[in-house]
Amino acid sequence: MDPSHTALRTPGFGTSASLLSTLLASYPPPFISIYDPENPRLTASVVRNAVTNLQEGGSSGGTAKIHSAIVNAVACFTPRLFYDSVLNALAEWEPSWEDGCNNWSGLSTMPGQRFNENFDAFVHGLQAVKTYLEQASNETPKAASGKWKGKAKATSTNEGEVYRLVIVIERAERLKQSMPELLVPLTRLAELTQLDVTIILLSDLRWEEFRPPLGAAPDPFYIDIPLLSKSVPDTIDIVTSAFDHAAGASVSSSFTDPEAYSAVLRPLYSQFSATLFSICSPFIHNVHELMYLAAARWPGFIKPVLDAHRAYVQEMERLRVDRQSHEAEDSGAESRDDMQDHYEAGMLYLPSEDTRIRLIRHFTPSITIAVENLYPRLAHAAEWSRANMPPADLLTLAPGHMPGPSPPSAGPVNARDVRAFPRTSKFVLVAAFLASTNPAKTDLRMFGRGASERTRRVRRGVSPRKAKAGTGGAGIKIPQRLLGPLPFPLERLLAILGVLLEEHDAEVRPQAPEFAIPGEYTDMEISRVSVHAAIMELASMRLLTRASSADKVDATPTFKCGISYDVALQLARDLGILLNDLLWDSV
Amino acid sequence: MDEKDELTLSPPKKRSVRAATPNSPRVVMECVEILTPSKTRPRIIVQHPIPASPAARAHTLDSSSPTCPPPKTPPKRGRHLQRKAKIVSDMPQVLVLAETLQQAPESEFNCSAPAARQPKASLRRKGKTAWKLPTSAEELPHTLPVELEPCLQLQKHAIMRSLRDLPDIVAQDDHVSANATAYEQLSNLLRGTVLRGEGNSCLLIGPRGSGKSRLVEKAIKSLPEKPIIIRLSGHAQHNDRLAIREIAWQLAQQTGRSFLPSESNSPSDVIDPDENPFLDSSETTIVLPPPAHLLALISVIPTLPRPTIIILDGFDLFAAHARQSLLYCLLDTAQSCRVGSGTKGIAIVGVTTRVDTINLLEKRVKSRFSGRMLRTSCLSELQQWVELARSALTAPVSEDVPEEWPPLWRVAVDSFLQHEKVIEEFKESFSLTRDARTLCRILTTVVMNLTPALPYPSAEKLAASTGIQRCPARFPFLASLPYPAICLCIAAVHYQTSGHNTFTFEMLHEAFRDQVRTSQSAPVQIEGGGIGMMRCSREVLAGAFERLATQRVFTPVAAPSLGTAKEFVFYRLVPDRFELKRAVEAMGQTNLKKWFSKA
Ligand SMILES: Nc1ncnc2c1ncn2[C@@H]1O[C@H](COP(=O)(O)OP(=O)(O)O)[C@@H](O)[C@H]1O
Ligand SMILES: [Mg+2]
């Protein structure tokens, strides 16, 4: 992303950015922690800008010359990567392919020095960088002002100058996992290097959440970025600014109409973002997410306008050709008027207020759908955008006859796939769900056939639901299906499977006169290899998860059910089982 | 020269200056009254390393030139606008001479001197005042006059500089502070090493931010000769091998000789060219150099051309190294260093916060340690804390400013520090932490927020910055959580009240769904327009749940296990009920408030 672009349009960050700039230009604390729980990426770009502006703009007011390194703790996941990235950035060194991608290795006076070996070497590297920078800036004026007086001048101008190194670490909370041993020395970097170094940790977590234990690190200077969500206009402004960025981008993706980001449409885009914001703001506070949704919805939103425009241009073109052939012999003045007309028609113009309102009203429901599908990333944004393109003649339709939004895509993929399973697998899954959800000691009452039917009814009377929905008394029982599946041994699964098969499968089986005793046929069924194979297959798909370790041979394997209540309900319906009747805690 | 004049400007003279101006207007007299330091105010030694800065140098030239009269000369009238209050900025030069309180008490400078100049300043502007010299906060101009705006900028700059390196505070009563004693002991010890070639060792113990490192630096700076200084830190050198390499490196830097063990001696250092660069082999293949080798390098130290001071920050961490061999070698060398044997001295200074550090040492190490323990302590009284704030806030501006600026600023600072709420705020901070760095951070934010429109430090600014810097709120975003997230939190609170402190995503989801259903089915009218709560898809809720977990509003109860699906992992709610209640109320959504109140 072009940094200067975001620099200009990040309203809401002004005070924090200027605070940081002033601090860095005067006497910054050695350790600063910047905290933004909502828009860490935006803050990062603001900080990046502030720091690079300081570095480029030289010392504005302060006497310090600032050199900075901005690294991301996600990218620098080992100490070596971190050391090299920081030193390369400070020395403004770009590893190049031709010379073997060497890292910055200091002045020629100390060849063979490796600055990425350990933290001490890194500290030496920082000291070397400072010397290097000093020398580099001493040489420049020398070259400019001639040899004889260059030296004296250089020393006199640079004597009082302070070389300040600024190291910014984005996503700093990652340091705790990736390189915890670095955290303490980094916070004490100024002390350890004896240099003017400021380290800035940028995170969406408070420093307290990832600080090293035992107070080994000093407290940082805290900068809290004000929450952007408190300022609606700023948020909309930032979302809208994405338009300019997209307009400026030379390569537009294949699915975006090249004219979708024409400058005339900007007012419409800001209206669009305001609408989008008002719909999404209860759910999403992150500006980048809002921009993501806007980028996915805009091509569809603007398509009717572009279509209408193109149709109009074509129409005009046709008329012009017609008229030219008819009135070829007419006076020149009229044809010049025509040209004027055509010229105006060829320009894209902002649709009328009425059209805009119609567009917005039409697309409002689809934005809600976008939130549901794109925010949890259930669909690919470009894919979704293509699938939700409006019909071609949208604007010509009367307001009442506009087609409704396309229905939301069906629930999680899981449910559809599962329903395509063979019948045995479905029975196994339902049995597994029951085994994982019902307490084992209730099996006899739930599945024991005979007089037990009545006791179960009694139990059902005291449903835990009533207590939960109401004011809530202490100690209500939480249904097992909310607490997660319980592990069950294989035998129990087979037994429940037997009951299910006996009750719901026996009638549809082919006749088998060799089984005389009731249930014998089912017994045979559940001991078939195919049932075991189905269980193993489901386990490999993680629809059943193994709870016992796989390499124990002697113990009976235990499993947990891996499907949700909704999926189980679907399957049971397919098989004609009333699932709720078989659940101990009914829903 | 100026400096002498400056020094003679002691309280008796000041009085004579006042007596010489009996006709001054009343306003001016009041001003003097207020600004005359009270007897109880501690004296301040200001010590700023100014000579390094070009501005200060340029300034020295200026003040010695004839155009600028020495401060005592009665100034001519009518030139006040051109005349800059340069005198103030002369102070640092004077004070640099005053090395320490102990050594040169007569050169001490107390803060009555700046006040002494005020009568003159006001004299100069007599009869031609654009605005009256303020004597109290009420008389300060509300917004800064345009011509003074650069002054504010300069003043901020000066304060920032002084906050980086706070001046010393000396208590008024004769009681000598712990730090002063420690300083005296430490510099005597170092002098012994540097001047007489003694082998010394000591431990500097004190809480965080009590000025240990600062004290050591100051003691080193005041040494008459420049020794070799080796700084080690237990936070960076995690084992003896790293430490010994670092010693060798620093020795090489300062003496120009190489002491690194040759590479062939330690095969672990040779790096195999096709080794995976992402693997950090250095941590796993640590081979301690043999103790003989350690000794060899350290025993070289006394034979170096200059005496050596070794500072071990985080001394307790070094004691955790295997066999404490580094400590043993260092202390042994220091102990066996004999005066007069032709060797140079060595001093080992351990710096630590742990009071029981001595007990961590093995017997053989302990017996080689001199047992000298110096203690530092944090500021012990609120008054000192306030004085520290005052001396930082009234840091002299090192450049030319219009003469009306310093008194104006002083009035502003004085009224700030006398404000009841400010004192209250300071008292609270002081009772929580005595770390002077906390004060620095608080004042930094106060100072950074000064603008020409609101140019003076105020109690509100202090309160705001204390809120951020002292103990920042853990969840400042609660009141602006998105709707799904706050619903999940409320659902979690409901479970908490019903006795379930841990919950899964499924539980919260169910509670949310039930709540939406009841709220939509009930024909309740709240303030005319009651409709039910918004629906929210399961996936969006799950996204909100994950976000809450990364923000640590929810923390997992047990370590993550592979077999558990993520919607069944148990979590706990971190913020307490009242925090959430406040957040929900701040949001002002009737639906949510109602739901919350049922819990
Ligand atoms: N007695 C004191 N007077 C003035 N400033 C102090 C005093 N004690 C501590 N400070 C301030 O605290 C800061 C931290 O001190 P430092 O020596 O680093 O503490 P330590 O090493 O004990 O943790 C110093 O830079 C100084 O500004
Ligand atoms: Mg320290």
PDB file of C-alpha atoms in Angstrom, chain A residues 316 319-324 327 330-346:
ATOM      1  CA  MET A 316     -26.821   7.785 -29.005  1.00  0.00           C
ATOM      2  CA  LEU A 319     -29.028   7.641 -33.479  1.00  0.00           C
ATOM      3  CA  ARG A 320     -26.066   9.587 -34.676  1.00  0.00           C
ATOM      4  CA  VAL A 321     -25.279   7.086 -37.397  1.00  0.00           C
ATOM      5  CA  ASP A 322     -28.919   7.043 -38.395  1.00  0.00           C
ATOM      6  CA  ARG A 323     -29.167  10.763 -38.542  1.00  0.00           C
ATOM      7  CA  GLN A 324     -25.927  11.139 -40.375  1.00  0.00           C
ATOM      8  CA  GLU A 327     -29.252  14.196 -43.132  1.00  0.00           C
ATOM      9  CA  ASP A 330     -27.982  19.089 -44.010  1.00  0.00           C
ATOM     10  CA  SER A 331     -26.202  22.210 -42.750  1.00  0.00           C
ATOM     11  CA  GLY A 332     -22.984  21.863 -40.705  1.00  0.00           C
ATOM     12  CA  ALA A 333     -24.264  23.816 -37.705  1.00  0.00           C
ATOM     13  CA  GLU A 334     -26.721  21.184 -36.659  1.00  0.00           C
ATOM     14  CA  SER A 335     -24.227  18.394 -36.873  1.00  0.00           C
ATOM     15  CA  ARG A 336     -21.906  20.353 -34.618  1.00  0.00           C
ATOM     16  CA  ASP A 337     -24.706  20.464 -32.054  1.00  0.00           C
ATOM     17  CA  ASP A 338     -24.981  16.773 -32.418  1.00  0.00           C
ATOM     18  CA  MET A 339     -21.337  16.365 -31.691  1.00  0.00           C
ATOM     19  CA  GLN A 340     -21.795  18.412 -28.563  1.00  0.00           C
ATOM     20  CA  ASP A 341     -24.641  16.221 -27.456  1.00  0.00           C
ATOM     21  CA  HIS A 342     -22.709  13.132 -28.101  1.00  0.00           C
ATOM     22  CA  TYR A 343     -19.745  14.415 -26.263  1.00  0.00           C
ATOM     23  CA  GLU A 344     -21.868  15.033 -23.211  1.00  0.00           C
ATOM     24  CA  ALA A 345     -23.528  11.690 -23.510  1.00  0.00           C
ATOM     25  CA  GLY A 346     -20.208   9.905 -23.667  1.00  0.00           C
TER      26      GLY A 346
END
